[in-house]
Short mmCIF file of N, CA and C in Angstrom, two decimals:
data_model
loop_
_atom_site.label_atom_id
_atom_site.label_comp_id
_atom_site.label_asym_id
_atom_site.label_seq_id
_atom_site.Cartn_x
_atom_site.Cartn_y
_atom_site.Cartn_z
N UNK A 1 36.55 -2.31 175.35
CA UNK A 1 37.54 -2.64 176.37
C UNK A 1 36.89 -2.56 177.75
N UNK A 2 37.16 -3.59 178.25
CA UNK A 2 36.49 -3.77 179.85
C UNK A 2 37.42 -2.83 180.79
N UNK A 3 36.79 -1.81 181.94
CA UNK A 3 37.45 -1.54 183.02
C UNK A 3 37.74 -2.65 183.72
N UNK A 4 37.27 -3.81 184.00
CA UNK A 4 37.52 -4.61 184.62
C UNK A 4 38.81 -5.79 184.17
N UNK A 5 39.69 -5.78 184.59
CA UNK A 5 40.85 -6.36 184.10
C UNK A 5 41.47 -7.59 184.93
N UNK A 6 41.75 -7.22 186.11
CA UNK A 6 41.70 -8.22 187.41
C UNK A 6 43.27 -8.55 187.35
N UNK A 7 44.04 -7.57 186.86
CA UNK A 7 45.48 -7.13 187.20
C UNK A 7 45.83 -6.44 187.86
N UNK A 8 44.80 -5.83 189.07
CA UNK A 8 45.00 -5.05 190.69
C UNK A 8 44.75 -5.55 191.71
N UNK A 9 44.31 -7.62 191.16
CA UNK A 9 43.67 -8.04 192.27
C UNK A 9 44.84 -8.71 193.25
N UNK A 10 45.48 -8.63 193.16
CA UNK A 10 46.82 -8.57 194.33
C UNK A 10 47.81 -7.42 194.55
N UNK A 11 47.01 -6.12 194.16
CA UNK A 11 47.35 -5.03 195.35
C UNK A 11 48.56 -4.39 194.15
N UNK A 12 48.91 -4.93 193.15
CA UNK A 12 49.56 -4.02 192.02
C UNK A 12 48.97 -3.28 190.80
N UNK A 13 49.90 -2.69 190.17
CA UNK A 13 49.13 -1.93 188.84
C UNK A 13 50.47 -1.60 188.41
N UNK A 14 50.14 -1.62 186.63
CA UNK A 14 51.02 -0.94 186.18
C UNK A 14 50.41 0.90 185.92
N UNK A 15 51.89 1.48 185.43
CA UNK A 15 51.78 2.54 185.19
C UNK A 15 53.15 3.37 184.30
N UNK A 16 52.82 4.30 183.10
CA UNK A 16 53.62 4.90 182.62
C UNK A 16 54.84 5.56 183.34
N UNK A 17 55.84 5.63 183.76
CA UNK A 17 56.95 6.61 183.93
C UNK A 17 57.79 6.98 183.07
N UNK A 18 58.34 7.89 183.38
CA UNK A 18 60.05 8.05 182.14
C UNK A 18 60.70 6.86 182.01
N UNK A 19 60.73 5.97 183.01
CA UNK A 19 61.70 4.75 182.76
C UNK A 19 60.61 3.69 181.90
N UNK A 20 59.16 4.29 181.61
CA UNK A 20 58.63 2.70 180.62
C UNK A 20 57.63 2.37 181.51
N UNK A 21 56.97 1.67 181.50
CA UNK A 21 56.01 0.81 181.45
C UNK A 21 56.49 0.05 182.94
N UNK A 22 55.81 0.18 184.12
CA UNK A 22 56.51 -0.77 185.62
C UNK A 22 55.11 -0.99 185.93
N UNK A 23 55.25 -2.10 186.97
CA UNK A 23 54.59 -2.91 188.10
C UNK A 23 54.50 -1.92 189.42
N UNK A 24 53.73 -1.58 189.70
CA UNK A 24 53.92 -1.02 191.17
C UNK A 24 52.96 -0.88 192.08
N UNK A 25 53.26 -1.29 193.62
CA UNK A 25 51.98 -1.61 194.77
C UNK A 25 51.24 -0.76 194.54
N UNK A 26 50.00 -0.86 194.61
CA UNK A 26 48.86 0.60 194.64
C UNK A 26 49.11 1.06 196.23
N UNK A 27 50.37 0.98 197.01
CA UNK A 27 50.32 2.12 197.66
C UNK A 27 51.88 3.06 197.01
N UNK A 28 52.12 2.35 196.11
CA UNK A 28 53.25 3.09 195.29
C UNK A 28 53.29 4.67 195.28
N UNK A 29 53.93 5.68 195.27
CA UNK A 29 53.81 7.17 195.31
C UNK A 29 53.17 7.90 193.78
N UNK A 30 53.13 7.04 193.03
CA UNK A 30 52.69 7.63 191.79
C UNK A 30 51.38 7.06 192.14
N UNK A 31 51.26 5.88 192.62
CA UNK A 31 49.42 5.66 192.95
C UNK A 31 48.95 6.39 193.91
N UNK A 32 49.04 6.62 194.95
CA UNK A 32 48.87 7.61 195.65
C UNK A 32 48.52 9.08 195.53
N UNK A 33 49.70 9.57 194.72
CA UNK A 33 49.51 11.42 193.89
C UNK A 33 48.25 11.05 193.05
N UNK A 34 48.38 10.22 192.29
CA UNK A 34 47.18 10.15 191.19
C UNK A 34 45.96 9.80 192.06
N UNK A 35 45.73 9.25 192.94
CA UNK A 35 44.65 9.03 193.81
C UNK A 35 43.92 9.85 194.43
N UNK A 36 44.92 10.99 195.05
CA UNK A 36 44.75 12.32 195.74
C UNK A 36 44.17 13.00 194.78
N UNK A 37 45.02 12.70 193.44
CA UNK A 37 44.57 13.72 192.82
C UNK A 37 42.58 13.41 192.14
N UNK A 38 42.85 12.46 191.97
CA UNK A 38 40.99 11.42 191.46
C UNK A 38 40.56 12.47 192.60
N UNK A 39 40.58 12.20 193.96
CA UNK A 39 39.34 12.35 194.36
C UNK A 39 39.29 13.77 194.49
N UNK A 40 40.64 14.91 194.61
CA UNK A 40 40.03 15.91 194.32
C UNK A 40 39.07 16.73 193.33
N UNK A 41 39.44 15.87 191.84
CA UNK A 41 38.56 16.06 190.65
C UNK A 41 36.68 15.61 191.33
N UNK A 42 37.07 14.48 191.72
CA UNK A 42 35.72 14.56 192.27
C UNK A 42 34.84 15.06 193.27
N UNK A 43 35.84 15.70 193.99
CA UNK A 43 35.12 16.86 195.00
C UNK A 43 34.88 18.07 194.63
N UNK A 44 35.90 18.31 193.04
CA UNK A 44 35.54 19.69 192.24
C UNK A 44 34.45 19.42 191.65
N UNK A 45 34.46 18.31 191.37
CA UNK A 45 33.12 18.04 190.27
C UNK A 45 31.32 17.92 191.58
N UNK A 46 32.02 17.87 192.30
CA UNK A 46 30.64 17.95 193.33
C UNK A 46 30.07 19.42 193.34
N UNK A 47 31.64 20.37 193.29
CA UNK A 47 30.43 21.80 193.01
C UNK A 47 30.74 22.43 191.80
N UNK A 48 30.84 21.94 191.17
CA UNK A 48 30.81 22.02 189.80
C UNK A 48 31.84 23.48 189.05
N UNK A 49 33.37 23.02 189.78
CA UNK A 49 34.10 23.73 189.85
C UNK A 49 35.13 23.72 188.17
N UNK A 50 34.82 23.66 186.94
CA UNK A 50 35.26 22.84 185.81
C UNK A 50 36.69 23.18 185.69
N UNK A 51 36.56 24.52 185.55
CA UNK A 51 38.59 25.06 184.98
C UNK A 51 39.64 24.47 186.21
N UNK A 52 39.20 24.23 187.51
CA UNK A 52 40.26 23.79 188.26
C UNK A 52 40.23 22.10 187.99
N UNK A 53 38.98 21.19 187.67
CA UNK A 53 38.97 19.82 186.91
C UNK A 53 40.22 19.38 186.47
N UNK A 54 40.11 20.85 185.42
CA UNK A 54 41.04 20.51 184.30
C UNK A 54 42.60 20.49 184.61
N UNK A 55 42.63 21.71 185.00
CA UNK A 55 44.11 21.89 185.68
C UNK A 55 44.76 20.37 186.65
N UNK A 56 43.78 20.03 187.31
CA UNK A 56 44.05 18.62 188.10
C UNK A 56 44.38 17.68 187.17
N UNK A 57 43.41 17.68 186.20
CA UNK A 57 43.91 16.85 185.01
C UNK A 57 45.05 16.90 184.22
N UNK A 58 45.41 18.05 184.44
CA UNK A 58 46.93 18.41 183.34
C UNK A 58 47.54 17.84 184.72
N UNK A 59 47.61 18.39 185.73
CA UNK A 59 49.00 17.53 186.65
C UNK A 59 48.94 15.96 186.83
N UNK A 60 47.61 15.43 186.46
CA UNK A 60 47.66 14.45 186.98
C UNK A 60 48.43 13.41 185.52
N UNK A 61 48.68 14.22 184.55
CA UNK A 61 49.10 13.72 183.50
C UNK A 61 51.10 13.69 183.28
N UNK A 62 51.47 15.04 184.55
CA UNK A 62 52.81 15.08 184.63
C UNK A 62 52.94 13.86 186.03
N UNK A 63 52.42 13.90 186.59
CA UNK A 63 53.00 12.71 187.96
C UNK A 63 53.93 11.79 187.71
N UNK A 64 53.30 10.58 186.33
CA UNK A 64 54.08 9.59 186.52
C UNK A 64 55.21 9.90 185.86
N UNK A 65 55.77 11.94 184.95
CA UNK A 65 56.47 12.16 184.28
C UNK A 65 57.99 12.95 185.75
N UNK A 66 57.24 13.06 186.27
CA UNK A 66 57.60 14.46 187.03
C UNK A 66 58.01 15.74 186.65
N UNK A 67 57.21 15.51 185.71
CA UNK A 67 57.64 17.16 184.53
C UNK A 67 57.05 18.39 185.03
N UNK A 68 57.15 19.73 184.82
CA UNK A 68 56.79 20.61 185.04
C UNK A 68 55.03 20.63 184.44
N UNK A 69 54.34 21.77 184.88
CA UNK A 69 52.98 21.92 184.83
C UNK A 69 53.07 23.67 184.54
N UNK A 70 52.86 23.67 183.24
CA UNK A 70 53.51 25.38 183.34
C UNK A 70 51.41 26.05 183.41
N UNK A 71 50.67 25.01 183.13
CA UNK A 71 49.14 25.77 182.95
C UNK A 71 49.01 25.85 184.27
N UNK A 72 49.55 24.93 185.34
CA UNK A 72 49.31 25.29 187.04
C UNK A 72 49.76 26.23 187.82
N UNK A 73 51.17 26.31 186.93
CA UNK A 73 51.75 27.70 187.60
C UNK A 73 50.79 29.35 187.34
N UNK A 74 50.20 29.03 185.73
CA UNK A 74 49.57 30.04 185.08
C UNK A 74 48.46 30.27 185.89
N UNK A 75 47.41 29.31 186.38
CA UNK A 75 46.40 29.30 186.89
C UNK A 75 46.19 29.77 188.35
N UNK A 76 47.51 29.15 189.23
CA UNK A 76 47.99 29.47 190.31
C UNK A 76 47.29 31.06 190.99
N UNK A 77 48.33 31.84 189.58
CA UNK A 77 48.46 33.23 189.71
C UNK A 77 46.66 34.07 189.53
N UNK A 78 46.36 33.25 188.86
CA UNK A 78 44.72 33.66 188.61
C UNK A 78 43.94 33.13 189.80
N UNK A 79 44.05 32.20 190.48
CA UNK A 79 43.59 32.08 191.62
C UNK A 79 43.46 32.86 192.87
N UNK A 80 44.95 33.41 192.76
CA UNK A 80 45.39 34.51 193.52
C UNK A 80 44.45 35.50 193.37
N UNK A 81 44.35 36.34 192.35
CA UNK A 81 43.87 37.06 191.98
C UNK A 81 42.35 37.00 192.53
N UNK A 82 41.73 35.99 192.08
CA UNK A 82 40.29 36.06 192.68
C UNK A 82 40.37 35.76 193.86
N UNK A 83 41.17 34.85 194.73
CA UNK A 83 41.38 35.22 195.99
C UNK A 83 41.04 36.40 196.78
N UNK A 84 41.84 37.39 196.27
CA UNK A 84 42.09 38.81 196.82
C UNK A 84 40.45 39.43 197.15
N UNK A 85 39.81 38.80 195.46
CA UNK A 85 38.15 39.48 194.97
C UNK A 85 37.47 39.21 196.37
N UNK A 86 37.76 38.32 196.54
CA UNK A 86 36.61 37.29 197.36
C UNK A 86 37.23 38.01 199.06
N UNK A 87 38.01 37.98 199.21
CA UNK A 87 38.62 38.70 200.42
C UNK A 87 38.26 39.66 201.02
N UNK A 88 38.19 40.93 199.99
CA UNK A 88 37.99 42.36 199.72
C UNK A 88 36.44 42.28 200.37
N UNK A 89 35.71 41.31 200.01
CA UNK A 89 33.90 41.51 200.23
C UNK A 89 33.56 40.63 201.69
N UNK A 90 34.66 39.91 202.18
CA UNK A 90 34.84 38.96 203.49
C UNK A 90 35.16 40.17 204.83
N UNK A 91 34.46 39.77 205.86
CA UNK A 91 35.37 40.41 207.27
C UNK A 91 36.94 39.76 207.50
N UNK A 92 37.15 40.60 207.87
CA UNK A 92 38.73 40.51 208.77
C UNK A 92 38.66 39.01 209.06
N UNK A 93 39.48 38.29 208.79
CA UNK A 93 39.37 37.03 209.89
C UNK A 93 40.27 36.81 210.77
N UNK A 94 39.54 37.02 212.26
CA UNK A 94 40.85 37.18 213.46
C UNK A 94 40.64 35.90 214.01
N UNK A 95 40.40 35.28 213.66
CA UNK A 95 39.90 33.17 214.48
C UNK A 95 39.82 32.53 213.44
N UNK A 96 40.31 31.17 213.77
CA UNK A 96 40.00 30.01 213.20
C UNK A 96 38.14 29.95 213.39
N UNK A 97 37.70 29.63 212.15
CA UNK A 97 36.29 28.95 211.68
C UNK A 97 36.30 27.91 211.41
N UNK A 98 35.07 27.24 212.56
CA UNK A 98 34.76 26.14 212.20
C UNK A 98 34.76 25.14 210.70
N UNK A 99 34.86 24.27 210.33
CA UNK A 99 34.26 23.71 209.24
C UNK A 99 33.06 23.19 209.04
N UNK A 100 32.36 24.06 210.00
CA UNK A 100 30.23 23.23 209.77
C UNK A 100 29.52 24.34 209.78
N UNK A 101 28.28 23.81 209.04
CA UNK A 101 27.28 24.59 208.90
C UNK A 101 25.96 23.69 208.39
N UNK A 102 25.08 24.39 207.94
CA UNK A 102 24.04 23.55 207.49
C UNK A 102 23.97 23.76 205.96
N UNK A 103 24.91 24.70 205.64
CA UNK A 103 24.57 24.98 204.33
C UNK A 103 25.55 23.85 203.64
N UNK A 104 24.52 22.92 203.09
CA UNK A 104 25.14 22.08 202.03
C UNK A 104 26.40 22.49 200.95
N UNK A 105 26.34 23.61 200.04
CA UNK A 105 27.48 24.31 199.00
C UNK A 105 28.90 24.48 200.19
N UNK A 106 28.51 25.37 201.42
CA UNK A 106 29.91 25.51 202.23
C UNK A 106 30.77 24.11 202.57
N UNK A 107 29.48 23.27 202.83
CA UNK A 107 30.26 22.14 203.24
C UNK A 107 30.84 21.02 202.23
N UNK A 108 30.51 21.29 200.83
CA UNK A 108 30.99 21.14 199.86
C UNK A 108 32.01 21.38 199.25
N UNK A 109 32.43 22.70 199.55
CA UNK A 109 33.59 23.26 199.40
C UNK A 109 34.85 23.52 200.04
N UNK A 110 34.44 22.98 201.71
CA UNK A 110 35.15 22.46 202.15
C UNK A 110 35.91 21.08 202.22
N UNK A 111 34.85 20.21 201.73
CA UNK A 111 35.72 19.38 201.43
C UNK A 111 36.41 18.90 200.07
N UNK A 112 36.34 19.80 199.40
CA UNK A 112 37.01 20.42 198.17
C UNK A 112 38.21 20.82 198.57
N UNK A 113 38.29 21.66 199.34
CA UNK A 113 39.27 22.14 200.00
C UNK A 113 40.33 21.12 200.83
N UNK A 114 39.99 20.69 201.21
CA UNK A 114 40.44 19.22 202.59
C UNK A 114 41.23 18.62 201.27
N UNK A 115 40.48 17.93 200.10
CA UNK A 115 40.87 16.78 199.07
C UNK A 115 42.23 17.99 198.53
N UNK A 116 42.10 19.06 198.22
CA UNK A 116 43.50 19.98 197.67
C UNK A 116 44.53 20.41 198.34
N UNK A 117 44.04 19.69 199.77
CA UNK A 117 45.64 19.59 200.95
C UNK A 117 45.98 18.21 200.90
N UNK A 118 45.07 17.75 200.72
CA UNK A 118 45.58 15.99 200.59
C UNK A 118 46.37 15.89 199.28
N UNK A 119 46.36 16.28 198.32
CA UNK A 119 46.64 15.86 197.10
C UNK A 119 48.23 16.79 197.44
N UNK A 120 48.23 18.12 197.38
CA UNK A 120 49.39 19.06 197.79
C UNK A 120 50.47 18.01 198.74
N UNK A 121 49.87 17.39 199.89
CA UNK A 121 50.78 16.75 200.90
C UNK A 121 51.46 15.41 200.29
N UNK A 122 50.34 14.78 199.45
CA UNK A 122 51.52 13.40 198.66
C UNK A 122 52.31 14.14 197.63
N UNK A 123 52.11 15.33 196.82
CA UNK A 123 53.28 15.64 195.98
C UNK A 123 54.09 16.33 196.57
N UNK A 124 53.91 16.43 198.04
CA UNK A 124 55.12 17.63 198.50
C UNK A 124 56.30 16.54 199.21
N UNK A 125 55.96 15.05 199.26
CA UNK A 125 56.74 13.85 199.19
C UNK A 125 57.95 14.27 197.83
N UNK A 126 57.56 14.46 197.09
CA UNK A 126 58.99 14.48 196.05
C UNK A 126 58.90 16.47 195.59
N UNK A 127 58.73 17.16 196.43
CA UNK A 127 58.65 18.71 195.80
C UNK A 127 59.25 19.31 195.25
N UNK A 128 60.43 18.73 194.72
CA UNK A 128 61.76 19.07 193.82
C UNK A 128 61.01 18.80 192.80
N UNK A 129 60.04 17.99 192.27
CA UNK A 129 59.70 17.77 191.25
C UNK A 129 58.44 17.96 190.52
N UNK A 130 57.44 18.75 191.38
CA UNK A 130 56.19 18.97 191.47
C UNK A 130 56.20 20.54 191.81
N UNK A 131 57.27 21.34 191.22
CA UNK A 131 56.65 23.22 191.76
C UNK A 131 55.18 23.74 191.90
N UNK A 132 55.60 23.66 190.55
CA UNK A 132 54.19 24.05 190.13
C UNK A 132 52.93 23.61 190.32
N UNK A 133 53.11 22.29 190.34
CA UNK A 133 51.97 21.74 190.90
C UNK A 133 51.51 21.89 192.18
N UNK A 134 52.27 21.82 193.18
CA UNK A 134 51.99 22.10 194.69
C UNK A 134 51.54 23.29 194.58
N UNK A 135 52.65 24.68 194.30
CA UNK A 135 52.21 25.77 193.90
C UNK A 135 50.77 26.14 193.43
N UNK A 136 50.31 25.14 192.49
CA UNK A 136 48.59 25.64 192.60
C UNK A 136 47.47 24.72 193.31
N UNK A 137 48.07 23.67 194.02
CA UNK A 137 47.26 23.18 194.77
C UNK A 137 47.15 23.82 195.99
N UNK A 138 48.44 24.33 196.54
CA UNK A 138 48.34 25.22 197.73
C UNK A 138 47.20 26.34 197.68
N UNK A 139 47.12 26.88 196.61
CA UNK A 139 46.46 28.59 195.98
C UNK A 139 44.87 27.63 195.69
N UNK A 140 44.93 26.74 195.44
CA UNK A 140 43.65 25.88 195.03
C UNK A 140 42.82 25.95 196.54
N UNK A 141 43.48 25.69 197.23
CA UNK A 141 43.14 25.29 198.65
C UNK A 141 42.98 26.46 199.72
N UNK A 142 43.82 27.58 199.36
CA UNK A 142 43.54 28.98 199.77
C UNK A 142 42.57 29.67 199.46
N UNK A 143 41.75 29.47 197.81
CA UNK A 143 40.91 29.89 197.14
C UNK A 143 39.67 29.59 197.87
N UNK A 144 39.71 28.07 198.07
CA UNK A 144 38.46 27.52 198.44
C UNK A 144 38.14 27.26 199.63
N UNK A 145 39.04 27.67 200.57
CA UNK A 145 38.38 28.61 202.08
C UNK A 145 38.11 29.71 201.87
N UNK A 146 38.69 30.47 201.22
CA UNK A 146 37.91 32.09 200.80
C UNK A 146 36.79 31.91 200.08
N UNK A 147 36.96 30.98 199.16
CA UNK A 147 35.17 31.29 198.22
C UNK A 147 34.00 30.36 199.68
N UNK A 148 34.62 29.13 199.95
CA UNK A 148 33.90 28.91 201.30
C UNK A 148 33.25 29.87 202.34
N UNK A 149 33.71 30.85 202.48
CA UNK A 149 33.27 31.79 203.57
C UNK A 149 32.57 32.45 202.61
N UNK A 150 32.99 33.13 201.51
CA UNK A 150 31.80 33.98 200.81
C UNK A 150 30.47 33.41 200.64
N UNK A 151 30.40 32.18 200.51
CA UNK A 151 29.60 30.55 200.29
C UNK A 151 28.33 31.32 201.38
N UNK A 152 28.81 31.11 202.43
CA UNK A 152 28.23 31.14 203.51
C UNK A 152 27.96 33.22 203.81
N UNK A 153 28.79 33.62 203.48
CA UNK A 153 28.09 35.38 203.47
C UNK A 153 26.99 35.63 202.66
N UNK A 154 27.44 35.02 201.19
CA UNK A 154 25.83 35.33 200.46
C UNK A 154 25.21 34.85 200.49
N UNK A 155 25.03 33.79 201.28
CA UNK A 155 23.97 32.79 201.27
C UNK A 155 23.12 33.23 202.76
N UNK A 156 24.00 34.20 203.68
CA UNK A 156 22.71 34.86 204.63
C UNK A 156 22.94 33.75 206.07
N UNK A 157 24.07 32.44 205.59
CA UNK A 157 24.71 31.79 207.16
C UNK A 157 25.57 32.36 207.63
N UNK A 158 25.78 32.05 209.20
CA UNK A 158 26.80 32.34 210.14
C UNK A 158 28.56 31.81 210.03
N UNK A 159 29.36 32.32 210.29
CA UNK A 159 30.50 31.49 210.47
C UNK A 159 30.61 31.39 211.85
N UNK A 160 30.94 29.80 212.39
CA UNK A 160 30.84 29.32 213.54
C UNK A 160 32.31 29.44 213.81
N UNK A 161 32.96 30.85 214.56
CA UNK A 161 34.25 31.11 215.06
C UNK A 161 34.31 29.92 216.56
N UNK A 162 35.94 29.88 216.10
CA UNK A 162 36.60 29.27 217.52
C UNK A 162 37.56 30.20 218.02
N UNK A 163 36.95 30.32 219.88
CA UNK A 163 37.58 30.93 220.60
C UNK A 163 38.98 30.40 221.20
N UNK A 164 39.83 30.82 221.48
CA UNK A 164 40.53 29.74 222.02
C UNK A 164 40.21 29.65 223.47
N UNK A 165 40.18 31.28 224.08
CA UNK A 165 39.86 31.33 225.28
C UNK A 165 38.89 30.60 226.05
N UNK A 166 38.02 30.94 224.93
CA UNK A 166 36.60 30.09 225.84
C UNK A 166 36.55 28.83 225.76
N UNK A 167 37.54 28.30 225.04
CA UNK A 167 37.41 26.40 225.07
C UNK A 167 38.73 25.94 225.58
N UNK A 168 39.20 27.41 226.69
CA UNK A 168 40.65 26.62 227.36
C UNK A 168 40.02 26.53 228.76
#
């Protein structure tokens, strides 16, 4: 079977929902969530992040359902958790930090991070129907500014703080 089909070449696609089998613009909201969601898989897969892959993959399988995601809610809570780990070994953070550095992995994971607010912000378009899912994309995205900064502690770089004072 060819990927190549040439039934998107005027800007539609079909796709599964509860109501069956529809036609819909690829800027449609189910193309969109699923889009957000692609490229976050592929910004996990840049640092080779696998168990959160997957989890993206289970939501990206409720979207066109709008069903619950009970492994995201599960995972959510485990995120949390290492959150805290990663915290505990971090300084205080009293400023906004930059998002640059030279270290390739931080800046990797930031935009890991960036793609799991993007994806969070098109399902928070219908959030009555996506808990759980937002729920661990939010914690996805909390995680990976905290493991980001650790990124950059064990690795022996700086975090480039913003003052407000000094840039008013």
């Amino acid at each position: 079977m060819s990927v190549t089909t040439k039934n998107g070449d005027q800007g539609y696609t079909r796709i599964v929902t509860n109501d069956g089998v529809q036609i819909v613009r690829k800027d449609d909201f189910y193309v969109r969530a699923l889009n957000a969601l692609d490229e976050l898989n592929v910004k996990l897969g840049w640092i080779q992040y696998e168990p959160a892959m997957s989890v993206v993959f289970e939501i990206s399988a409720t979207v066109p359902y709008e069903s619950e995601c009970e492994v995201a809610r599960r995972v959510a809570d485990h995120l949390e958790h290492d959150l805290k780990i990663f915290e505990e070994e971090l300084p205080q953070l009293k400023n906004f930090i930059y998002p640059m550095s030279d270290n390739e992995d931080f800046m990797r994971v930031q935009d890991a991070r960036i793609a799991a607010r993007k994806a969070e912000m098109v399902l928070a378009e219908r959030a009555e129907s996506y808990p759980d899912q937002i729920m661990f994309l939010n914690r996805l995205s909390d995680y990976l500014f905290v493991f980001a900064r650790y990124v950059l502690q064990t690795t022996g770089y700086d975090e480039y703080v913003w003052n407000a004072r000094q840039n008013a």
